[in-house]
Amino acid sequence: MAEQKPEKSSAKAAPESVRVGVRLRPFVAYEVGQKQCLTISGNVVSVSPDVECTHKARDFAFDCAMDSTSSREADFVDQSKCYKLMAERMVDHVLRGYSSCLFCYGQTGTGKTTTIMGKVEPLEEQGLLLRLMSDLFDNVARMRSEGAGVQCKVQMLEVYNEKIKDLLVPPARDFQEKKALPEVHVHPKLGVYVKGVADEPVDSFDNCVQLIEYGNTMKTVAATAMNAKSSRAHTIFKLMVEKRGSDSQVISSEAYFVDLAGRENEKTTKAAGERLVELSFINRSLMWLKTR
């Protein structure tokens, strides 16, 4: 997982420009009985020497290393602790006018969607996005009670086989009602933007949850040998906030949550036909992300 925001002028803010964290999930059914090859100590992840037939473990340091393999361990990182470590600071960033982005990257079936989305109920299983929205609207309610005007809008997109789909727009009912797909444009000053996407106003956490749940039902998912509910596309959730104070000062910001489709191996996922086509698009797009 990585979070990014524009760097402030002060040196104090520099370490938060980019933060990279790693999270280990527990074994799933088909992995039971296998040997745990990754361990965490502090913010260092160690790979067992048995994996690469060496005599020494390989260590990798991160800004944040979260062990979610066993709830019986004292250092177990649940959804709440993961949020505090990786995403809670984004609430302050958004309200102060700094744009942020958090995305989850990893192999298929490693828990990216669970970490970002989670479940609405029970509360302890809510993911990073829902927890941020809950805290954000608590702050919005407070600011409105103090006389500030705050407007929030959201977008929810899917990138499937290099085509963009607006997850908050109902699908066409028939061929006569065919709708144009959103288009990516590059502006010399504004940069990359997507044209033809609905900006949905939201005024409460519950309102936001309704849109997220609807968007999730529109996502492209399918079963593979590695994941019964494998995301076949990248999902992008965009939050836009505009705050107008009593002094007429306007502060605007954006926050992005990106749930990347997992990198896949043809042999382990046993992909064929349409799933294989999706696999090629997923891996190619992740390769481009890696080289940027």
PDB file of C-alpha atoms in Angstrom:
ATOM      1  CA  MET A   1       0.000   0.000   0.000  1.00  0.00           C
ATOM      2  CA  ALA A   2       1.245   3.479  -0.731  1.00  0.00           C
ATOM      3  CA  GLU A   3      -0.012   6.910   0.187  1.00  0.00           C
ATOM      4  CA  GLN A   4       1.132  10.081  -1.536  1.00  0.00           C
ATOM      5  CA  LYS A   5       0.454  13.762  -1.071  1.00  0.00           C
ATOM      6  CA  PRO A   6       2.021  17.013  -2.270  1.00  0.00           C
ATOM      7  CA  GLU A   7       5.024  18.018  -0.253  1.00  0.00           C
ATOM      8  CA  LYS A   8       4.726  21.058   1.991  1.00  0.00           C
ATOM      9  CA  SER A   9       7.333  23.778   2.084  1.00  0.00           C
ATOM     10  CA  SER A  10       8.497  22.762   5.556  1.00  0.00           C
ATOM     11  CA  ALA A  11      11.124  20.049   6.017  1.00  0.00           C
ATOM     12  CA  LYS A  12       8.936  18.410   8.655  1.00  0.00           C
ATOM     13  CA  ALA A  13       6.390  17.300   6.014  1.00  0.00           C
ATOM     14  CA  ALA A  14       8.931  15.752   3.638  1.00  0.00           C
ATOM     15  CA  PRO A  15       8.977  12.233   5.198  1.00  0.00           C
ATOM     16  CA  GLU A  16       5.222  11.938   4.552  1.00  0.00           C
ATOM     17  CA  SER A  17       5.424  12.668   0.837  1.00  0.00           C
ATOM     18  CA  VAL A  18       5.424   8.928   0.099  1.00  0.00           C
ATOM     19  CA  ARG A  19       4.779   6.136   2.580  1.00  0.00           C
ATOM     20  CA  VAL A  20       4.954   2.459   1.664  1.00  0.00           C
ATOM     21  CA  GLY A  21       3.509  -0.277   3.827  1.00  0.00           C
ATOM     22  CA  VAL A  22       3.150  -4.042   3.537  1.00  0.00           C
ATOM     23  CA  ARG A  23       0.486  -6.244   5.119  1.00  0.00           C
ATOM     24  CA  LEU A  24       0.624 -10.020   5.576  1.00  0.00           C
ATOM     25  CA  ARG A  25      -2.729 -11.810   5.529  1.00  0.00           C
ATOM     26  CA  PRO A  26      -3.509 -15.173   7.175  1.00  0.00           C
ATOM     27  CA  PHE A  27      -3.444 -18.409   5.218  1.00  0.00           C
ATOM     28  CA  VAL A  28      -6.559 -19.234   3.219  1.00  0.00           C
ATOM     29  CA  ALA A  29      -8.023 -22.717   2.783  1.00  0.00           C
ATOM     30  CA  TYR A  30      -5.788 -23.933  -0.058  1.00  0.00           C
ATOM     31  CA  GLU A  31      -2.657 -22.748   1.793  1.00  0.00           C
ATOM     32  CA  VAL A  32      -3.295 -24.530   5.108  1.00  0.00           C
ATOM     33  CA  GLY A  33      -0.386 -26.803   5.970  1.00  0.00           C
ATOM     34  CA  GLN A  34       2.168 -24.781   4.036  1.00  0.00           C
ATOM     35  CA  LYS A  35       5.173 -23.171   5.709  1.00  0.00           C
ATOM     36  CA  GLN A  36       5.126 -19.464   6.553  1.00  0.00           C
ATOM     37  CA  CYS A  37       8.038 -17.958   4.623  1.00  0.00           C
ATOM     38  CA  LEU A  38       7.568 -14.297   5.605  1.00  0.00           C
ATOM     39  CA  THR A  39       8.060 -12.828   9.073  1.00  0.00           C
ATOM     40  CA  ILE A  40       7.847  -9.276  10.410  1.00  0.00           C
ATOM     41  CA  SER A  41      10.036  -7.601  13.006  1.00  0.00           C
ATOM     42  CA  GLY A  42       9.339  -3.910  13.502  1.00  0.00           C
ATOM     43  CA  ASN A  43       9.092  -2.457  10.006  1.00  0.00           C
ATOM     44  CA  VAL A  44      11.248  -5.150   8.398  1.00  0.00           C
ATOM     45  CA  VAL A  45       9.878  -8.108   6.434  1.00  0.00           C
ATOM     46  CA  SER A  46      12.184 -11.132   6.261  1.00  0.00           C
ATOM     47  CA  VAL A  47      12.002 -13.817   3.577  1.00  0.00           C
ATOM     48  CA  SER A  48      12.982 -17.274   4.805  1.00  0.00           C
ATOM     49  CA  PRO A  49      16.249 -18.608   3.317  1.00  0.00           C
ATOM     50  CA  ASP A  50      14.357 -21.798   2.401  1.00  0.00           C
ATOM     51  CA  VAL A  51      12.518 -19.873  -0.326  1.00  0.00           C
ATOM     52  CA  GLU A  52      15.631 -19.109  -2.363  1.00  0.00           C
ATOM     53  CA  CYS A  53      17.843 -21.945  -1.075  1.00  0.00           C
ATOM     54  CA  THR A  54      20.260 -19.538   0.592  1.00  0.00           C
ATOM     55  CA  HIS A  55      21.799 -19.593   4.040  1.00  0.00           C
ATOM     56  CA  LYS A  56      20.626 -16.126   4.994  1.00  0.00           C
ATOM     57  CA  ALA A  57      17.204 -14.510   5.186  1.00  0.00           C
ATOM     58  CA  ARG A  58      16.565 -11.506   2.941  1.00  0.00           C
ATOM     59  CA  ASP A  59      15.257  -8.412   4.711  1.00  0.00           C
ATOM     60  CA  PHE A  60      13.109  -5.632   3.253  1.00  0.00           C
ATOM     61  CA  ALA A  61      12.409  -2.412   5.167  1.00  0.00           C
ATOM     62  CA  PHE A  62       9.162  -0.454   4.806  1.00  0.00           C
ATOM     63  CA  ASP A  63       7.668   2.644   6.384  1.00  0.00           C
ATOM     64  CA  CYS A  64       5.099   0.340   7.943  1.00  0.00           C
ATOM     65  CA  ALA A  65       4.988  -3.479   8.192  1.00  0.00           C
ATOM     66  CA  MET A  66       1.701  -5.012   9.404  1.00  0.00           C
ATOM     67  CA  ASP A  67       1.322  -8.615  10.512  1.00  0.00           C
ATOM     68  CA  SER A  68      -2.298  -9.750  10.121  1.00  0.00           C
ATOM     69  CA  THR A  69      -1.544 -13.476   9.978  1.00  0.00           C
ATOM     70  CA  SER A  70      -2.851 -14.445  13.434  1.00  0.00           C
ATOM     71  CA  SER A  71      -5.230 -12.612  15.774  1.00  0.00           C
ATOM     72  CA  ARG A  72      -3.679 -14.536  18.687  1.00  0.00           C
ATOM     73  CA  GLU A  73      -0.412 -12.616  18.377  1.00  0.00           C
ATOM     74  CA  ALA A  74       0.188  -9.459  20.420  1.00  0.00           C
ATOM     75  CA  ASP A  75       1.307  -7.464  17.362  1.00  0.00           C
ATOM     76  CA  PHE A  76      -1.691  -8.482  15.224  1.00  0.00           C
ATOM     77  CA  VAL A  77      -2.845  -5.664  12.929  1.00  0.00           C
ATOM     78  CA  ASP A  78      -6.611  -5.588  12.446  1.00  0.00           C
ATOM     79  CA  GLN A  79      -8.574  -3.259  10.156  1.00  0.00           C
ATOM     80  CA  SER A  80      -8.670  -0.487  12.760  1.00  0.00           C
ATOM     81  CA  LYS A  81      -4.920  -0.521  13.396  1.00  0.00           C
ATOM     82  CA  CYS A  82      -4.193  -0.721   9.665  1.00  0.00           C
ATOM     83  CA  TYR A  83      -6.286   2.420   9.187  1.00  0.00           C
ATOM     84  CA  LYS A  84      -4.437   4.295  11.937  1.00  0.00           C
ATOM     85  CA  LEU A  85      -1.084   3.339  10.470  1.00  0.00           C
ATOM     86  CA  MET A  86      -1.776   3.994   6.789  1.00  0.00           C
ATOM     87  CA  ALA A  87      -4.825   6.154   6.131  1.00  0.00           C
ATOM     88  CA  GLU A  88      -6.011   8.148   9.155  1.00  0.00           C
ATOM     89  CA  ARG A  89      -3.593  11.000   8.402  1.00  0.00           C
ATOM     90  CA  MET A  90      -5.323  11.478   5.036  1.00  0.00           C
ATOM     91  CA  VAL A  91      -8.356  13.026   6.787  1.00  0.00           C
ATOM     92  CA  ASP A  92      -6.200  15.924   7.964  1.00  0.00           C
ATOM     93  CA  HIS A  93      -4.549  16.189   4.548  1.00  0.00           C
ATOM     94  CA  VAL A  94      -7.914  16.492   2.786  1.00  0.00           C
ATOM     95  CA  LEU A  95      -9.306  19.065   5.202  1.00  0.00           C
ATOM     96  CA  ARG A  96      -6.167  21.198   4.929  1.00  0.00           C
ATOM     97  CA  GLY A  97      -6.259  21.236   1.128  1.00  0.00           C
ATOM     98  CA  TYR A  98      -3.691  18.581   0.280  1.00  0.00           C
ATOM     99  CA  SER A  99      -4.548  15.934  -2.296  1.00  0.00           C
ATOM    100  CA  SER A 100      -3.709  12.342  -1.377  1.00  0.00           C
ATOM    101  CA  CYS A 101      -3.686   8.914  -2.990  1.00  0.00           C
ATOM    102  CA  LEU A 102      -3.646   5.481  -1.415  1.00  0.00           C
ATOM    103  CA  PHE A 103      -3.452   2.338  -3.517  1.00  0.00           C
ATOM    104  CA  CYS A 104      -3.106  -1.374  -2.842  1.00  0.00           C
ATOM    105  CA  TYR A 105      -0.803  -3.431  -5.061  1.00  0.00           C
ATOM    106  CA  GLY A 106      -0.071  -7.137  -4.900  1.00  0.00           C
ATOM    107  CA  GLN A 107      -0.675 -10.610  -6.235  1.00  0.00           C
ATOM    108  CA  THR A 108      -4.252 -11.797  -6.748  1.00  0.00           C
ATOM    109  CA  GLY A 109      -5.919 -13.036  -3.575  1.00  0.00           C
ATOM    110  CA  THR A 110      -3.645 -11.201  -1.133  1.00  0.00           C
ATOM    111  CA  GLY A 111      -6.382  -9.121   0.507  1.00  0.00           C
ATOM    112  CA  LYS A 112      -6.209  -5.786  -1.297  1.00  0.00           C
ATOM    113  CA  THR A 113      -9.979  -5.334  -1.587  1.00  0.00           C
ATOM    114  CA  THR A 114     -10.466  -6.492   2.012  1.00  0.00           C
ATOM    115  CA  THR A 115      -7.976  -3.852   3.163  1.00  0.00           C
ATOM    116  CA  ILE A 116      -9.403  -0.962   1.133  1.00  0.00           C
ATOM    117  CA  MET A 117     -13.126  -1.801   1.153  1.00  0.00           C
ATOM    118  CA  GLY A 118     -13.751  -4.429   3.811  1.00  0.00           C
ATOM    119  CA  LYS A 119     -17.377  -4.792   4.899  1.00  0.00           C
ATOM    120  CA  VAL A 120     -19.908  -2.206   6.119  1.00  0.00           C
ATOM    121  CA  GLU A 121     -21.012  -4.577   8.891  1.00  0.00           C
ATOM    122  CA  PRO A 122     -19.671  -5.508  11.375  1.00  0.00           C
ATOM    123  CA  LEU A 123     -17.886  -2.227  12.081  1.00  0.00           C
ATOM    124  CA  GLU A 124     -14.581  -3.917  12.952  1.00  0.00           C
ATOM    125  CA  GLU A 125     -14.355  -5.251   9.392  1.00  0.00           C
ATOM    126  CA  GLN A 126     -14.666  -1.871   7.682  1.00  0.00           C
ATOM    127  CA  GLY A 127     -11.740  -1.120   5.373  1.00  0.00           C
ATOM    128  CA  LEU A 128      -9.622   1.994   4.950  1.00  0.00           C
ATOM    129  CA  LEU A 129     -12.043   3.816   2.643  1.00  0.00           C
ATOM    130  CA  LEU A 130     -15.111   3.403   4.863  1.00  0.00           C
ATOM    131  CA  ARG A 131     -13.182   4.402   7.984  1.00  0.00           C
ATOM    132  CA  LEU A 132     -11.813   7.514   6.313  1.00  0.00           C
ATOM    133  CA  MET A 133     -15.301   8.497   5.147  1.00  0.00           C
ATOM    134  CA  SER A 134     -16.689   8.041   8.649  1.00  0.00           C
ATOM    135  CA  ASP A 135     -13.997  10.265  10.188  1.00  0.00           C
ATOM    136  CA  LEU A 136     -14.249  12.795   7.374  1.00  0.00           C
ATOM    137  CA  PHE A 137     -17.996  13.331   7.745  1.00  0.00           C
ATOM    138  CA  ASP A 138     -17.619  13.642  11.526  1.00  0.00           C
ATOM    139  CA  ASN A 139     -15.275  16.555  10.801  1.00  0.00           C
ATOM    140  CA  VAL A 140     -17.573  17.931   8.106  1.00  0.00           C
ATOM    141  CA  ALA A 141     -20.493  17.986  10.572  1.00  0.00           C
ATOM    142  CA  ARG A 142     -18.328  19.851  13.087  1.00  0.00           C
ATOM    143  CA  MET A 143     -17.161  22.426  10.515  1.00  0.00           C
ATOM    144  CA  ARG A 144     -20.710  23.029   9.307  1.00  0.00           C
ATOM    145  CA  SER A 145     -21.856  23.621  12.895  1.00  0.00           C
ATOM    146  CA  GLU A 146     -19.115  26.266  13.119  1.00  0.00           C
ATOM    147  CA  GLY A 147     -20.459  28.082  10.059  1.00  0.00           C
ATOM    148  CA  ALA A 148     -18.246  26.685   7.296  1.00  0.00           C
ATOM    149  CA  GLY A 149     -19.719  25.532   4.001  1.00  0.00           C
ATOM    150  CA  VAL A 150     -18.459  22.105   2.928  1.00  0.00           C
ATOM    151  CA  GLN A 151     -19.338  20.289  -0.279  1.00  0.00           C
ATOM    152  CA  CYS A 152     -18.306  16.712  -1.037  1.00  0.00           C
ATOM    153  CA  LYS A 153     -18.541  14.774  -4.301  1.00  0.00           C
ATOM    154  CA  VAL A 154     -17.396  11.311  -5.268  1.00  0.00           C
ATOM    155  CA  GLN A 155     -16.575   9.301  -8.366  1.00  0.00           C
ATOM    156  CA  MET A 156     -16.115   5.543  -8.673  1.00  0.00           C
ATOM    157  CA  LEU A 157     -14.490   4.171 -11.812  1.00  0.00           C
ATOM    158  CA  GLU A 158     -13.342   0.817 -13.120  1.00  0.00           C
ATOM    159  CA  VAL A 159     -10.539   0.197 -15.617  1.00  0.00           C
ATOM    160  CA  TYR A 160     -11.378  -3.106 -17.318  1.00  0.00           C
ATOM    161  CA  ASN A 161      -9.276  -4.325 -20.245  1.00  0.00           C
ATOM    162  CA  GLU A 162      -8.028  -0.729 -20.675  1.00  0.00           C
ATOM    163  CA  LYS A 163     -11.579   0.646 -20.941  1.00  0.00           C
ATOM    164  CA  ILE A 164     -13.076   2.973 -18.335  1.00  0.00           C
ATOM    165  CA  LYS A 165     -16.495   2.347 -16.814  1.00  0.00           C
ATOM    166  CA  ASP A 166     -18.411   4.649 -14.463  1.00  0.00           C
ATOM    167  CA  LEU A 167     -19.559   2.369 -11.632  1.00  0.00           C
ATOM    168  CA  LEU A 168     -22.093   4.889 -10.302  1.00  0.00           C
ATOM    169  CA  VAL A 169     -24.051   5.161 -13.566  1.00  0.00           C
ATOM    170  CA  PRO A 170     -26.737   2.486 -14.158  1.00  0.00           C
ATOM    171  CA  PRO A 171     -26.056   0.335 -17.233  1.00  0.00           C
ATOM    172  CA  ALA A 172     -28.001   0.867 -20.440  1.00  0.00           C
ATOM    173  CA  ARG A 173     -31.307  -1.001 -20.440  1.00  0.00           C
ATOM    174  CA  ASP A 174     -31.102  -1.888 -24.131  1.00  0.00           C
ATOM    175  CA  PHE A 175     -29.073  -1.266 -27.276  1.00  0.00           C
ATOM    176  CA  GLN A 176     -31.107   1.877 -28.049  1.00  0.00           C
ATOM    177  CA  GLU A 177     -29.869   3.451 -24.808  1.00  0.00           C
ATOM    178  CA  LYS A 178     -26.177   2.831 -25.432  1.00  0.00           C
ATOM    179  CA  LYS A 179     -24.074   5.230 -23.360  1.00  0.00           C
ATOM    180  CA  ALA A 180     -20.701   6.689 -24.255  1.00  0.00           C
ATOM    181  CA  LEU A 181     -17.780   5.464 -22.161  1.00  0.00           C
ATOM    182  CA  PRO A 182     -15.741   7.978 -20.155  1.00  0.00           C
ATOM    183  CA  GLU A 183     -12.623   9.216 -21.935  1.00  0.00           C
ATOM    184  CA  VAL A 184      -9.149  10.036 -20.648  1.00  0.00           C
ATOM    185  CA  HIS A 185      -7.721  13.405 -21.699  1.00  0.00           C
ATOM    186  CA  VAL A 186      -4.450  15.177 -21.022  1.00  0.00           C
ATOM    187  CA  HIS A 187      -4.575  18.935 -20.412  1.00  0.00           C
ATOM    188  CA  PRO A 188      -1.341  21.009 -20.619  1.00  0.00           C
ATOM    189  CA  LYS A 189      -2.092  22.655 -17.263  1.00  0.00           C
ATOM    190  CA  LEU A 190      -4.613  20.405 -15.504  1.00  0.00           C
ATOM    191  CA  GLY A 191      -2.839  17.179 -16.388  1.00  0.00           C
ATOM    192  CA  VAL A 192      -4.704  13.894 -16.858  1.00  0.00           C
ATOM    193  CA  TYR A 193      -8.466  13.942 -16.330  1.00  0.00           C
ATOM    194  CA  VAL A 194     -11.459  11.779 -17.230  1.00  0.00           C
ATOM    195  CA  LYS A 195     -14.324  13.289 -19.229  1.00  0.00           C
ATOM    196  CA  GLY A 196     -17.865  11.981 -19.020  1.00  0.00           C
ATOM    197  CA  VAL A 197     -17.842  10.788 -15.391  1.00  0.00           C
ATOM    198  CA  ALA A 198     -20.654  11.550 -12.942  1.00  0.00           C
ATOM    199  CA  ASP A 199     -19.750  13.640  -9.884  1.00  0.00           C
ATOM    200  CA  GLU A 200     -22.147  12.395  -7.214  1.00  0.00           C
ATOM    201  CA  PRO A 201     -22.792  14.847  -4.330  1.00  0.00           C
ATOM    202  CA  VAL A 202     -22.663  13.248  -0.863  1.00  0.00           C
ATOM    203  CA  ASP A 203     -23.631  14.871   2.429  1.00  0.00           C
ATOM    204  CA  SER A 204     -23.251  12.045   4.940  1.00  0.00           C
ATOM    205  CA  PHE A 205     -21.396   8.823   5.645  1.00  0.00           C
ATOM    206  CA  ASP A 206     -24.535   6.758   5.021  1.00  0.00           C
ATOM    207  CA  ASN A 207     -25.042   8.467   1.654  1.00  0.00           C
ATOM    208  CA  CYS A 208     -21.463   7.638   0.730  1.00  0.00           C
ATOM    209  CA  VAL A 209     -21.821   3.992   1.819  1.00  0.00           C
ATOM    210  CA  GLN A 210     -24.900   3.603  -0.398  1.00  0.00           C
ATOM    211  CA  LEU A 211     -22.930   4.775  -3.432  1.00  0.00           C
ATOM    212  CA  ILE A 212     -19.921   2.579  -2.622  1.00  0.00           C
ATOM    213  CA  GLU A 213     -22.130  -0.479  -2.162  1.00  0.00           C
ATOM    214  CA  TYR A 214     -23.884   0.224  -5.454  1.00  0.00           C
ATOM    215  CA  GLY A 215     -20.554   0.716  -7.214  1.00  0.00           C
ATOM    216  CA  ASN A 216     -19.274  -2.575  -5.806  1.00  0.00           C
ATOM    217  CA  THR A 217     -22.240  -4.417  -7.329  1.00  0.00           C
ATOM    218  CA  MET A 218     -21.261  -3.006 -10.741  1.00  0.00           C
ATOM    219  CA  LYS A 219     -17.637  -4.176 -10.549  1.00  0.00           C
ATOM    220  CA  THR A 220     -16.324  -6.934 -12.791  1.00  0.00           C
ATOM    221  CA  VAL A 221     -15.445  -9.977 -10.655  1.00  0.00           C
ATOM    222  CA  ALA A 222     -14.982 -13.664 -11.443  1.00  0.00           C
ATOM    223  CA  ALA A 223     -13.725 -16.839  -9.817  1.00  0.00           C
ATOM    224  CA  THR A 224     -10.193 -18.139 -10.431  1.00  0.00           C
ATOM    225  CA  ALA A 225      -8.225 -20.964  -8.839  1.00  0.00           C
ATOM    226  CA  MET A 226      -6.566 -18.397  -6.570  1.00  0.00           C
ATOM    227  CA  ASN A 227      -9.559 -16.257  -5.617  1.00  0.00           C
ATOM    228  CA  ALA A 228     -13.298 -17.027  -5.617  1.00  0.00           C
ATOM    229  CA  LYS A 229     -14.123 -13.309  -6.031  1.00  0.00           C
ATOM    230  CA  SER A 230     -11.226 -12.017  -8.061  1.00  0.00           C
ATOM    231  CA  SER A 231     -11.368  -8.374  -9.170  1.00  0.00           C
ATOM    232  CA  ARG A 232     -10.922  -8.382 -12.941  1.00  0.00           C
ATOM    233  CA  ALA A 233     -10.335  -4.643 -13.141  1.00  0.00           C
ATOM    234  CA  HIS A 234      -8.754  -1.747 -11.280  1.00  0.00           C
ATOM    235  CA  THR A 235     -11.194   0.264  -9.128  1.00  0.00           C
ATOM    236  CA  ILE A 236     -10.649   3.988  -8.488  1.00  0.00           C
ATOM    237  CA  PHE A 237     -12.630   5.921  -5.879  1.00  0.00           C
ATOM    238  CA  LYS A 238     -12.233   9.701  -5.949  1.00  0.00           C
ATOM    239  CA  LEU A 239     -13.368  12.072  -3.211  1.00  0.00           C
ATOM    240  CA  MET A 240     -13.567  15.813  -3.896  1.00  0.00           C
ATOM    241  CA  VAL A 241     -13.928  18.253  -0.980  1.00  0.00           C
ATOM    242  CA  GLU A 242     -14.476  22.014  -1.124  1.00  0.00           C
ATOM    243  CA  LYS A 243     -14.503  24.010   2.115  1.00  0.00           C
ATOM    244  CA  ARG A 244     -15.576  27.640   2.264  1.00  0.00           C
ATOM    245  CA  GLY A 245     -14.876  29.450   5.534  1.00  0.00           C
ATOM    246  CA  SER A 246     -16.528  32.502   7.060  1.00  0.00           C
ATOM    247  CA  ASP A 247     -13.702  34.626   5.607  1.00  0.00           C
ATOM    248  CA  SER A 248     -14.676  33.407   2.097  1.00  0.00           C
ATOM    249  CA  GLN A 249     -11.422  31.460   1.805  1.00  0.00           C
ATOM    250  CA  VAL A 250     -11.931  28.351  -0.353  1.00  0.00           C
ATOM    251  CA  ILE A 251      -9.905  25.185   0.220  1.00  0.00           C
ATOM    252  CA  SER A 252     -10.311  22.298  -2.200  1.00  0.00           C
ATOM    253  CA  SER A 253      -8.681  18.885  -2.274  1.00  0.00           C
ATOM    254  CA  GLU A 254      -9.009  15.387  -3.681  1.00  0.00           C
ATOM    255  CA  ALA A 255      -8.381  11.944  -2.231  1.00  0.00           C
ATOM    256  CA  TYR A 256      -8.008   8.812  -4.332  1.00  0.00           C
ATOM    257  CA  PHE A 257      -8.347   5.189  -3.235  1.00  0.00           C
ATOM    258  CA  VAL A 258      -7.176   2.684  -5.829  1.00  0.00           C
ATOM    259  CA  ASP A 259      -7.877  -1.034  -5.524  1.00  0.00           C
ATOM    260  CA  LEU A 260      -5.611  -2.513  -8.183  1.00  0.00           C
ATOM    261  CA  ALA A 261      -6.476  -5.863  -9.710  1.00  0.00           C
ATOM    262  CA  GLY A 262      -3.930  -8.422  -8.534  1.00  0.00           C
ATOM    263  CA  ARG A 263      -1.033  -9.613 -10.630  1.00  0.00           C
ATOM    264  CA  GLU A 264      -1.737 -13.138 -11.868  1.00  0.00           C
ATOM    265  CA  ASN A 265       0.127 -16.217 -13.011  1.00  0.00           C
ATOM    266  CA  GLU A 266      -1.499 -18.257 -15.770  1.00  0.00           C
ATOM    267  CA  LYS A 267      -0.576 -21.585 -14.175  1.00  0.00           C
ATOM    268  CA  THR A 268      -1.622 -20.861 -10.596  1.00  0.00           C
ATOM    269  CA  THR A 269      -4.903 -19.117 -11.509  1.00  0.00           C
ATOM    270  CA  LYS A 270      -5.674 -21.658 -14.263  1.00  0.00           C
ATOM    271  CA  ALA A 271      -7.015 -18.812 -16.363  1.00  0.00           C
ATOM    272  CA  ALA A 272      -8.447 -19.612 -19.777  1.00  0.00           C
ATOM    273  CA  GLY A 273     -10.650 -17.931 -22.366  1.00  0.00           C
ATOM    274  CA  GLU A 274     -12.019 -14.590 -21.169  1.00  0.00           C
ATOM    275  CA  ARG A 275     -10.152 -14.864 -17.835  1.00  0.00           C
ATOM    276  CA  LEU A 276      -6.868 -15.240 -19.744  1.00  0.00           C
ATOM    277  CA  VAL A 277      -7.583 -12.115 -21.793  1.00  0.00           C
ATOM    278  CA  GLU A 278      -8.272 -10.210 -18.564  1.00  0.00           C
ATOM    279  CA  LEU A 279      -5.053 -11.579 -17.058  1.00  0.00           C
ATOM    280  CA  SER A 280      -2.987 -10.199 -19.940  1.00  0.00           C
ATOM    281  CA  PHE A 281      -4.524  -6.725 -19.593  1.00  0.00           C
ATOM    282  CA  ILE A 282      -4.107  -6.738 -15.795  1.00  0.00           C
ATOM    283  CA  ASN A 283      -0.458  -7.789 -15.870  1.00  0.00           C
ATOM    284  CA  ARG A 284       0.406  -5.386 -18.692  1.00  0.00           C
ATOM    285  CA  SER A 285      -1.105  -2.396 -16.885  1.00  0.00           C
ATOM    286  CA  LEU A 286       0.671  -3.321 -13.642  1.00  0.00           C
ATOM    287  CA  MET A 287       3.932  -3.611 -15.553  1.00  0.00           C
ATOM    288  CA  TRP A 288       3.511  -0.020 -16.787  1.00  0.00           C
ATOM    289  CA  LEU A 289       2.774   1.135 -13.241  1.00  0.00           C
ATOM    290  CA  LYS A 290       5.938  -0.604 -12.032  1.00  0.00           C
ATOM    291  CA  THR A 291       8.128   1.132 -14.600  1.00  0.00           C
ATOM    292  CA  ARG A 292       6.840   4.642 -13.848  1.00  0.00           C
TER     293      ARG A 292
END
